[in-house]
Structure formats: C-alpha cells, structure tokens
Coordinates of C-alpha atoms in Angstrom, one line a residue:
M1 CA 9.2 -48.5 24.1
T2 CA 6.1 -47.0 25.0
T3 CA 3.6 -47.7 26.7
N4 CA -0.3 -46.7 27.5
L5 CA -1.1 -45.5 31.0
F6 CA -4.9 -45.3 29.8
N7 CA -5.2 -48.9 29.4
E8 CA -6.8 -49.4 32.8
F9 CA -9.6 -46.8 32.9
Q10 CA -13.2 -48.1 30.9
A11 CA -13.7 -46.1 27.2
I12 CA -17.0 -44.4 27.8
S13 CA -19.3 -43.4 24.7
S14 CA -20.7 -40.5 23.8
K15 CA -24.3 -41.9 25.0
Q16 CA -23.1 -42.4 28.5
W17 CA -21.6 -38.6 28.5
K18 CA -25.2 -37.9 27.7
Q19 CA -26.9 -39.7 30.3
K20 CA -24.7 -38.7 32.6
S21 CA -24.5 -34.3 31.6
Q22 CA -28.9 -35.6 31.6
F23 CA -28.8 -36.8 35.0
E24 CA -26.9 -33.5 36.4
L25 CA -29.2 -30.8 34.5
N26 CA -31.8 -32.1 37.0
G27 CA -34.6 -33.0 34.5
A28 CA -34.0 -29.8 32.8
D29 CA -33.8 -30.6 28.8
Y30 CA -30.7 -31.2 27.3
N31 CA -31.7 -30.2 23.4
E32 CA -32.6 -26.8 25.1
T33 CA -30.3 -26.7 27.4
L34 CA -26.8 -27.7 26.5
I35 CA -27.3 -27.6 22.3
W36 CA -27.1 -23.9 20.7
N37 CA -28.2 -23.0 16.7
S38 CA -25.7 -20.6 15.3
P39 CA -27.8 -18.7 12.5
E40 CA -27.2 -20.9 9.8
G41 CA -29.0 -23.6 12.0
I42 CA -26.2 -25.0 12.5
N43 CA -26.2 -27.5 15.5
V44 CA -23.3 -26.7 18.5
K45 CA -23.0 -29.7 20.9
P46 CA -21.4 -29.8 24.6
F47 CA -18.9 -32.3 23.6
Y48 CA -18.3 -34.5 20.1
H49 CA -16.8 -37.7 20.5
F50 CA -14.7 -40.8 18.4
D51 CA -17.9 -42.7 18.0
E52 CA -19.8 -40.7 16.5
F53 CA -17.3 -39.2 14.3
E54 CA -17.0 -40.3 10.4
A55 CA -13.3 -40.0 8.5
P56 CA -12.4 -36.7 7.5
F57 CA -12.4 -35.4 4.1
S58 CA -8.5 -34.9 3.1
Y59 CA -8.0 -31.3 2.3
N60 CA -4.3 -31.2 0.8
T61 CA -3.7 -27.5 2.2
K62 CA -0.6 -26.7 3.7
A63 CA -1.1 -24.3 6.7
K64 CA 2.4 -23.7 6.8
N65 CA 2.9 -22.4 3.4
F66 CA 0.1 -19.7 3.3
K67 CA 1.4 -16.5 0.9
I68 CA 1.8 -12.6 3.0
C69 CA -0.1 -10.6 0.4
Q70 CA 0.3 -7.0 0.3
N71 CA -2.2 -4.6 -0.9
I72 CA -1.5 -2.0 -3.4
F73 CA -3.8 0.4 -4.9
V74 CA -2.1 2.2 -8.4
F75 CA -2.2 5.6 -8.6
D76 CA 1.4 6.6 -9.8
E77 CA 3.9 4.2 -11.1
N78 CA 6.9 5.0 -9.2
K79 CA 5.2 5.2 -5.8
S80 CA 3.3 2.1 -6.2
L81 CA 6.2 0.9 -7.6
K82 CA 8.6 2.4 -4.4
K83 CA 5.6 0.9 -1.7
A84 CA 5.5 -2.6 -3.7
L85 CA 10.0 -3.3 -3.1
K86 CA 9.8 -1.7 0.2
T87 CA 7.0 -4.5 1.3
L88 CA 8.6 -7.0 -0.3
S89 CA 11.9 -6.7 1.7
R90 CA 9.5 -6.0 5.2
G91 CA 7.9 -9.8 5.3
A92 CA 5.6 -9.4 1.8
E93 CA 5.5 -12.3 -0.2
S94 CA 3.2 -11.6 -2.8
L95 CA 1.4 -8.2 -4.1
R96 CA -2.1 -7.3 -5.2
F97 CA -2.3 -4.7 -7.3
T98 CA -5.9 -2.3 -7.6
I99 CA -5.9 -0.6 -10.9
E100 CA -8.7 1.4 -12.1
N101 CA -7.8 2.2 -15.4
D102 CA -6.4 0.7 -18.0
S103 CA -3.8 4.3 -18.4
V104 CA -2.3 3.2 -15.5
N105 CA 1.0 1.4 -16.8
I106 CA 1.8 -1.7 -15.0
I107 CA 4.7 -3.5 -17.1
Q108 CA 6.8 -0.2 -15.7
I109 CA 6.5 -2.0 -12.4
L110 CA 6.9 -5.1 -13.4
E111 CA 9.7 -4.7 -14.8
K112 CA 11.8 -3.9 -11.9
L113 CA 10.0 -7.2 -9.5
P114 CA 11.9 -10.1 -8.9
L115 CA 8.1 -12.0 -10.8
E116 CA 10.5 -15.5 -10.6
S117 CA 10.1 -14.9 -6.0
I118 CA 6.6 -13.3 -6.0
T119 CA 3.2 -13.9 -6.9
V120 CA 1.3 -11.5 -8.3
Y121 CA -2.7 -10.6 -7.8
F122 CA -4.6 -7.4 -10.1
N123 CA -7.9 -6.5 -9.2
F124 CA -9.1 -4.6 -12.4
N125 CA -11.2 -2.3 -12.0
F126 CA -12.1 -2.2 -16.0
L127 CA -12.1 -5.4 -17.9
S128 CA -9.4 -5.1 -21.3
V129 CA -8.1 -8.4 -23.4
D130 CA -5.9 -5.7 -24.7
Y131 CA -4.3 -4.6 -21.7
I132 CA -4.0 -7.7 -20.5
E133 CA -2.6 -9.5 -23.2
K134 CA 0.3 -7.0 -23.0
I135 CA 1.0 -7.8 -19.7
E136 CA 1.3 -12.0 -20.9
N137 CA 3.2 -10.8 -23.5
F138 CA 5.3 -8.8 -21.2
V139 CA 6.0 -11.8 -18.6
K140 CA 5.9 -14.6 -21.5
N141 CA 9.2 -15.7 -21.4
K142 CA 9.6 -15.1 -17.9
K143 CA 8.9 -17.6 -14.9
A144 CA 5.8 -15.4 -13.2
K145 CA 2.7 -16.7 -11.8
L146 CA 0.2 -14.3 -11.8
F147 CA -3.6 -14.0 -10.8
Y148 CA -5.7 -11.4 -13.2
N149 CA -8.9 -12.1 -10.5
I150 CA -11.1 -11.0 -13.5
D151 CA -14.6 -11.5 -11.9
P152 CA -17.4 -9.5 -13.9
I153 CA -20.8 -11.3 -12.6
G154 CA -19.0 -10.0 -9.3
H155 CA -18.3 -6.1 -10.9
L156 CA -22.3 -6.5 -11.8
A157 CA -23.6 -8.1 -8.4
R158 CA -21.3 -4.5 -6.8
E159 CA -21.8 -2.5 -9.2
G160 CA -25.1 -3.0 -11.0
N161 CA -23.9 -2.9 -14.3
W162 CA -21.7 -5.2 -16.4
F163 CA -17.6 -4.3 -17.6
L164 CA -18.0 -2.1 -20.4
T165 CA -16.0 -3.8 -23.2
T166 CA -15.2 -3.8 -26.8
E167 CA -16.2 -7.5 -27.4
K168 CA -20.0 -8.6 -27.3
D169 CA -20.6 -9.1 -23.8
N170 CA -18.3 -9.9 -20.4
F171 CA -17.9 -13.3 -21.2
E172 CA -16.9 -13.3 -25.1
S173 CA -14.1 -11.1 -23.5
L174 CA -13.4 -14.4 -20.7
N175 CA -13.1 -16.9 -23.4
L176 CA -10.4 -14.8 -25.6
L177 CA -8.3 -14.3 -22.5
S178 CA -8.8 -17.8 -21.2
N179 CA -7.8 -19.4 -24.7
K180 CA -4.6 -16.8 -25.0
S181 CA -3.5 -16.9 -21.1
Q182 CA -1.0 -18.8 -19.6
N183 CA -2.3 -17.4 -15.8
A184 CA -5.1 -17.7 -13.8
I185 CA -8.4 -15.6 -15.1
I186 CA -11.3 -16.1 -13.6
S187 CA -12.1 -14.4 -10.2
V188 CA -14.7 -15.0 -7.6
D189 CA -15.2 -12.1 -4.8
S190 CA -17.4 -13.5 -2.2
G191 CA -15.8 -10.9 0.3
L192 CA -19.2 -8.9 -0.5
Y193 CA -22.0 -11.4 0.3
Q194 CA -19.7 -11.3 3.9
N195 CA -19.6 -7.8 3.8
A196 CA -23.4 -7.3 3.4
G197 CA -24.2 -9.8 5.7
A198 CA -25.1 -13.0 4.3
N199 CA -24.4 -15.3 6.8
M200 CA -21.9 -18.3 6.0
V201 CA -24.3 -20.8 4.4
Q202 CA -25.1 -18.5 1.9
Q203 CA -21.8 -17.4 1.4
I204 CA -20.4 -20.9 0.7
A205 CA -23.5 -21.5 -1.5
Y206 CA -23.7 -18.1 -3.3
T207 CA -20.5 -18.4 -4.8
L208 CA -20.4 -22.2 -5.4
A209 CA -23.4 -20.5 -7.6
H210 CA -21.3 -18.0 -8.9
A211 CA -18.3 -19.8 -9.8
N212 CA -20.7 -22.7 -11.2
E213 CA -21.8 -19.6 -13.8
Y214 CA -18.3 -19.5 -15.1
F215 CA -17.9 -23.6 -16.1
N216 CA -21.6 -23.1 -17.9
R217 CA -19.9 -19.9 -19.6
I218 CA -16.0 -20.2 -20.1
S219 CA -14.7 -23.3 -22.0
N220 CA -11.5 -23.3 -20.5
H221 CA -10.2 -24.3 -17.2
N222 CA -7.1 -25.4 -17.0
Q223 CA -5.9 -22.8 -14.5
P224 CA -7.4 -22.1 -11.0
I225 CA -9.7 -20.2 -10.0
V226 CA -9.3 -17.7 -7.3
I227 CA -12.3 -17.6 -4.7
Q228 CA -11.2 -14.1 -2.6
M229 CA -12.9 -14.8 0.9
A230 CA -13.7 -13.2 4.1
V231 CA -13.5 -14.0 7.1
G232 CA -15.5 -12.8 11.1
S233 CA -14.2 -13.0 14.5
N234 CA -16.6 -16.7 14.7
Y235 CA -13.4 -18.8 14.7
F236 CA -14.1 -21.9 14.3
F237 CA -17.1 -21.5 12.5
E238 CA -14.9 -19.4 9.8
I239 CA -12.2 -21.9 10.1
A240 CA -15.2 -24.9 8.9
K241 CA -16.2 -22.2 6.1
L242 CA -13.1 -22.2 4.2
R243 CA -12.8 -26.2 4.4
A244 CA -16.6 -26.3 4.0
M245 CA -15.6 -24.2 0.6
R246 CA -12.7 -25.5 -0.8
L247 CA -14.3 -29.7 -0.1
L248 CA -17.6 -28.1 -2.2
F249 CA -15.4 -26.5 -5.0
H250 CA -13.9 -30.1 -5.3
L251 CA -17.0 -31.8 -5.2
I252 CA -18.9 -29.6 -8.2
A253 CA -15.8 -28.0 -10.5
K254 CA -14.5 -31.7 -10.8
E255 CA -17.7 -32.1 -12.9
Y256 CA -15.8 -30.2 -15.8
Q257 CA -12.1 -29.9 -14.9
P258 CA -11.8 -33.3 -12.4
D259 CA -8.5 -31.4 -11.8
L260 CA -9.2 -28.2 -11.4
E261 CA -8.2 -26.6 -8.0
C262 CA -9.2 -23.7 -6.2
H263 CA -6.7 -21.1 -4.5
L264 CA -7.9 -19.4 -1.6
L265 CA -7.0 -15.2 -1.3
V266 CA -8.9 -14.3 2.5
I267 CA -8.9 -11.5 3.5
P268 CA -11.0 -10.4 7.2
T269 CA -14.1 -9.0 6.9
K270 CA -15.1 -5.5 7.2
R271 CA -18.4 -5.5 8.7
N272 CA -17.3 -6.0 12.7
K273 CA -14.8 -3.6 12.5
T274 CA -15.5 -0.2 13.7
I275 CA -13.4 3.1 13.8
Y276 CA -14.1 3.7 17.1
D277 CA -11.3 2.0 20.2
Y278 CA -10.1 1.1 16.3
N279 CA -7.3 -0.7 18.5
V280 CA -9.3 -3.5 18.5
N281 CA -9.7 -3.7 15.2
M282 CA -6.0 -5.4 15.6
L283 CA -7.8 -8.5 17.3
R284 CA -10.2 -8.7 15.4
T285 CA -8.3 -9.2 12.6
T286 CA -5.8 -11.7 14.7
T287 CA -8.0 -13.8 15.3
E288 CA -9.8 -13.6 11.7
C289 CA -6.1 -14.8 10.2
M290 CA -5.2 -17.3 12.2
S291 CA -8.8 -18.9 11.0
A292 CA -7.7 -18.5 7.5
I293 CA -4.6 -19.6 8.3
L294 CA -6.0 -22.9 10.0
G295 CA -8.7 -22.8 7.4
G296 CA -6.6 -23.7 4.4
A297 CA -6.2 -20.4 3.1
D298 CA -3.5 -20.0 -0.2
V299 CA -2.5 -16.2 0.7
I300 CA -3.7 -14.0 3.1
S301 CA -3.8 -10.0 3.2
N302 CA -4.3 -8.7 6.1
L303 CA -6.7 -5.6 7.1
P304 CA -5.1 -2.8 8.6
Y305 CA -6.6 -1.5 11.4
D306 CA -7.1 1.9 10.7
S307 CA -8.0 1.1 6.7
L308 CA -12.2 2.3 7.5
Y309 CA -11.0 6.2 8.3
H310 CA -7.5 6.4 7.6
K311 CA -6.4 6.3 3.6
D312 CA -3.0 3.9 2.7
N313 CA -0.1 4.6 5.1
E314 CA 2.8 3.1 6.2
F315 CA 2.4 2.5 9.4
G316 CA -1.1 0.8 9.2
D317 CA -0.1 -1.5 6.6
R318 CA 3.3 -2.2 8.6
I319 CA 1.0 -3.6 11.9
A320 CA -1.0 -5.2 9.3
R321 CA 1.6 -7.7 8.2
N322 CA 3.6 -8.0 10.9
Q323 CA 1.1 -9.7 12.2
L324 CA 0.6 -11.8 9.7
L325 CA 4.6 -12.7 10.0
I326 CA 4.2 -13.3 13.8
L327 CA 1.8 -15.6 13.4
K328 CA 3.7 -17.4 10.2
N329 CA 7.1 -17.0 12.2
E330 CA 7.6 -17.0 15.9
S331 CA 3.4 -19.0 16.5
Y332 CA 4.1 -22.1 15.6
F333 CA 1.4 -21.6 12.8
D334 CA 4.6 -23.3 10.5
K335 CA 4.8 -26.6 12.4
V336 CA 2.0 -28.1 11.8
N337 CA 0.0 -28.7 8.0
N338 CA -3.8 -29.1 8.5
P339 CA -3.8 -28.7 12.0
A340 CA -7.8 -28.5 12.0
D341 CA -8.0 -32.4 10.9
G342 CA -9.5 -34.5 13.4
S343 CA -11.3 -32.3 15.2
Y344 CA -14.7 -33.6 16.0
Y345 CA -15.8 -30.4 15.9
I346 CA -14.3 -28.6 13.3
E347 CA -15.0 -31.4 11.4
S348 CA -19.4 -31.6 12.2
L349 CA -19.4 -28.0 11.8
T350 CA -17.2 -28.4 8.5
Q351 CA -19.8 -31.4 7.8
Q352 CA -23.0 -29.6 8.8
L353 CA -22.2 -26.3 6.4
A354 CA -21.1 -28.1 3.3
E355 CA -24.5 -30.0 3.4
K356 CA -26.9 -26.7 3.9
S357 CA -24.3 -25.1 1.2
L358 CA -25.3 -27.9 -1.0
A359 CA -29.0 -28.3 -0.7
L360 CA -29.2 -23.8 -1.0
F361 CA -26.4 -24.6 -4.3
K362 CA -29.0 -27.0 -5.8
D363 CA -32.3 -25.2 -4.5
I364 CA -30.7 -22.0 -6.6
E365 CA -29.4 -24.0 -9.7
L366 CA -33.3 -25.7 -10.1
N367 CA -34.5 -22.5 -10.2
G368 CA -32.3 -20.4 -12.6
G369 CA -29.0 -20.3 -11.6
F370 CA -27.3 -17.2 -9.9
L371 CA -27.5 -15.1 -12.5
K372 CA -31.2 -15.1 -13.0
Q373 CA -31.5 -14.9 -9.2
L374 CA -28.7 -11.8 -9.1
N375 CA -31.0 -10.3 -12.0
D376 CA -34.7 -10.8 -10.2
G377 CA -33.2 -9.4 -7.1
I378 CA -33.8 -12.6 -5.0
I379 CA -29.7 -13.1 -4.0
K380 CA -29.7 -9.4 -2.9
R381 CA -32.8 -9.8 -0.5
K382 CA -32.2 -12.8 0.7
I383 CA -28.8 -11.5 2.1
Q384 CA -30.7 -8.3 3.5
E385 CA -32.8 -10.8 5.2
N386 CA -29.7 -12.0 7.0
A387 CA -28.5 -8.5 7.4
D388 CA -31.4 -7.3 9.2
K389 CA -31.4 -9.8 11.8
E390 CA -28.2 -9.0 12.3
Q391 CA -28.3 -6.1 13.1
E392 CA -31.3 -6.1 15.2
L393 CA -29.1 -8.3 17.5
F394 CA -26.6 -5.6 17.3
D395 CA -28.7 -3.1 18.4
S396 CA -30.0 -4.8 20.8
G397 CA -26.8 -5.3 22.6
K398 CA -26.8 -9.8 21.8
E399 CA -24.5 -8.9 19.5
I400 CA -21.8 -7.1 20.5
L401 CA -19.0 -4.6 19.6
L402 CA -16.2 -4.1 22.0
G403 CA -16.1 0.0 22.7
T404 CA -18.7 0.3 20.4
N405 CA -22.1 -0.9 22.3
K406 CA -20.1 -2.3 24.8
Y407 CA -17.7 -0.9 27.5
P408 CA -17.7 2.4 24.7
N409 CA -15.0 4.8 25.5
Q410 CA -17.3 8.1 25.5
K411 CA -13.7 10.1 25.6
D412 CA -13.0 8.8 22.5
L413 CA -12.8 11.5 19.3
M414 CA -12.9 10.7 16.1
K415 CA -14.0 13.7 13.7
N416 CA -11.2 15.4 13.2
D417 CA -9.9 11.9 12.3
L418 CA -11.8 10.9 8.9
E419 CA -9.8 10.9 6.1
L420 CA -12.0 8.6 3.8
F421 CA -15.8 8.9 4.5
P422 CA -16.3 5.4 6.7
F423 CA -19.8 4.7 5.7
V424 CA -22.3 4.0 2.9
K425 CA -21.1 6.1 0.0
T426 CA -24.7 6.8 -2.4
K427 CA -23.4 6.9 -6.2
P428 CA -26.2 8.0 -8.5
R429 CA -26.3 6.0 -11.2
K430 CA -28.0 3.6 -14.1
T431 CA -27.6 -0.2 -13.6
L432 CA -29.3 -2.8 -14.5
I433 CA -29.6 -4.7 -11.6
V434 CA -29.8 -3.1 -7.9
P435 CA -25.9 -3.5 -6.6
I436 CA -25.9 -5.8 -3.0
I437 CA -24.1 -2.7 -0.9
E438 CA -22.1 -3.9 1.7
K439 CA -22.2 -1.8 4.9
R440 CA -20.7 -2.5 8.1
L441 CA -22.6 -3.5 12.0
A442 CA -21.1 -0.2 13.5
E443 CA -22.7 2.2 11.4
K444 CA -25.8 4.2 12.7
S445 CA -24.4 3.9 15.6
E446 CA -21.0 5.2 15.1
Q447 CA -23.3 8.1 12.9
E448 CA -24.8 8.9 15.6
R449 CA -21.7 9.4 17.5
L450 CA -19.9 11.8 15.4
S451 CA -22.8 13.9 15.4
N452 CA -22.7 14.1 19.5
E453 CA -19.0 15.4 19.4
S454 CA -18.5 19.0 20.2

C-alpha cells in the first residue's frame, strides 16, 4: 500500500509562487526581470504550474521507435551498395539515397538490399515519372517501404526553377505518380528555411503553407507526407517545434484527408556548425538528435561532425551513426514513449509556437498562398530579415558558438584540411525566382580566419 508523503503540506498555487517571487525581487518588475522573450515572441516564464496547465494534445508518437537513417550519395552503384550493406550491419535501420540524375541504376542496389526489414528514402535532384515507375515495378511484389520525397516547390525555393519534366508541369507529374504508386511520393523539405535563418514560427508556418499547396493540387492523398525538418541547439524549443508541427499538420490535413499522416524525417541544422573547433559539432548534433527523439521524429539522419569540410568518409559517418545508437540503446531513450508529455514548460512552448505559426499560416493563405508569396519574394525577404537579426547577434557576441566567437583556439588551422568549400557558393544561371540561400552563422568570421592563416 502506497502512502502519499506530501499530504501534510499545503498546496501552493501559481499565484502564490508569483507573489513570493515578486516579494524577493525587492521592487523590481516581475515581467521585465524574470520573463524573457524568444526571437519568435514566445514568453518564457520562470516557473510553470499545474493550475495553469491545459490537457495536452495526444501525439501518439513513440520515441523509442525512431529509426536511424544513413545518407548515401550514389555516384557508383557498386560502391554505394557496399556502403549501404556495411552501414546496415553497423546499426543503420533505414537508408536515404541521393540521386543526381536518371542514369543511376538504383535497381542494381535495391535488388541486393533486405527491403523487407528496412525503410528506404530517396532524395532525387530530378523528376522522372518513368524512373520512379521502374522502381515501383521492381518492388511491386516485395514487402518494401519506400519514401520518394519528391518536392518540386522545395526545388523551386532552393534552386529558383522547377524540375524539367516531359509532363505539362511538375504537379501533373506528381498527380500521375500519386495515382500509380503504392508508396509515399510527396515531401516538404523545410530544412531549407531553418538553414537559411528562419525562426521557428516561420519554419512551421512555411512548412504548413508549403504542404497546403500540395493538398490543393494533388488529388490522391492516401500515403503519408514526409516532412523533412532541421533542428538546432535550442533544446526545449526544438522539442516543442516538432510537436507543434505534428499538431498543426493534423489540424490542416484533416480538411483534405482525415487519416493523412506526416512522417517526420529530422536532421541537425548546418546553420550553427563550424569548421574551427569542429569537434564541438558532435556536442551540437548530440543535443539536436536528443530534441528530435523527444519531439517525436519518425526517423533521424545525423550530420557528421566534419561534413562541412570533408568529403563523405567512413569515420565521420560511423561517429554520427554511433551517436544515435548510443542515444537509442544506452541512454534510456528506448524506455519511454512521449517522454515530453506532461511537461508544463514544453506544453506551453508547444502551444505558443502552434498558435503563432497557425496565425502566420492563415495570413499567408489570405494573401494568395505560399507559391504566390514565394514567387513575389516575400518568403525569402522575411527569412532574410530574421537571418540578419540572428547574424547581428552572433557578430556582437550575444549569440555564442563555442570555439568560434567565444574561446576560439587561435592555434587551430584549417586551410590545408578543406576538401570541400564550406561557404555559400555562387552558381550563375537564369532562374524564375531568386532562390532561398542557406548560410551558416560563422561563415564570415571563418573566412577572415582562413585568410589570416600563414
């Protein structure tokens, strides 16, 4: 028989806690001293109390069931197959293949994979109905689970142009595929907005408005939509961001298809990663993956600590994969589902993010929708305004990246270690719109340090 040890203590209300706090401030204003505002306009209080707590939304996610995903860029079918089989034997549970063009023989890889026991994701840099139909024909009688992750609007936002297709337009291609495929076709890549400098409210609202364009233009919504999201190091806020994203997706999607699910594919952001003191990137990605797990990600693809300046390599991939394996199997993240449920703080953040994001989503829809605002340059301008504010905070030292603008190691030299160009690249071309550009906070300071290396 259990005994409640706290019955002898009188319950204290949130009002009483606030009054006590106000007394201890010796006349200082409670709101100005103890409540701070995030860049999204979220009020963060010094404490949260059950008497201010509303019943939470039921997310029905299973934190312990998230899948570990390995990214594989396909340039040589035999080497890519070898890498895929090796990573599966070392703990990966799903694979994501990046394919540049339709000359890649992906069937050669798929036929040697244990498709019945893994999930396969694709990242196509082209749109071909024939190519995907060949994959569909190959897996038709197999127990395979595929996500094609096709996102023409995301391609337009990132590259400034639509995919080239033989069909009338990209939406006709999507409709053809959606009516024929037994696997998920459509994806929304919202990582672009995060990596370009959008705040969390913008990320959620733009993702929803982006998805809503597909709801309005694609007739068949029988398969889940993959939402690809990037998470930063604001630990509790990122947990709340993913939860708010799922909550609002269900709210909007039920107007089109009551049972439509979103499948969250999460990866750490590049925006706060650095080339100097690069081992700190492992600390950043660890907390970011933790946020992804607790926020309800379905699959997580970690970012190798050296991905900014090294080509794909076995060591970087292994470390990134092992971070997730440790979190899943040795850190008790596999013991509890929905561990964030009932946290007054996280529930409050989730609610505030959801309310502000929904308001911005409605404003976008009232003013012509996401595609119109993307074409008019409004989305890019709004993201750039927030990115500039964040950059100013970093440049002034108020936004801290350890090892870069705080406690830098001046003996750390990188000029001779760069296998990849880690800064914004220019690619002159004709575009329909000005593309949204991803840019890291540390780029300017890193370029200055590189130029000063002897």
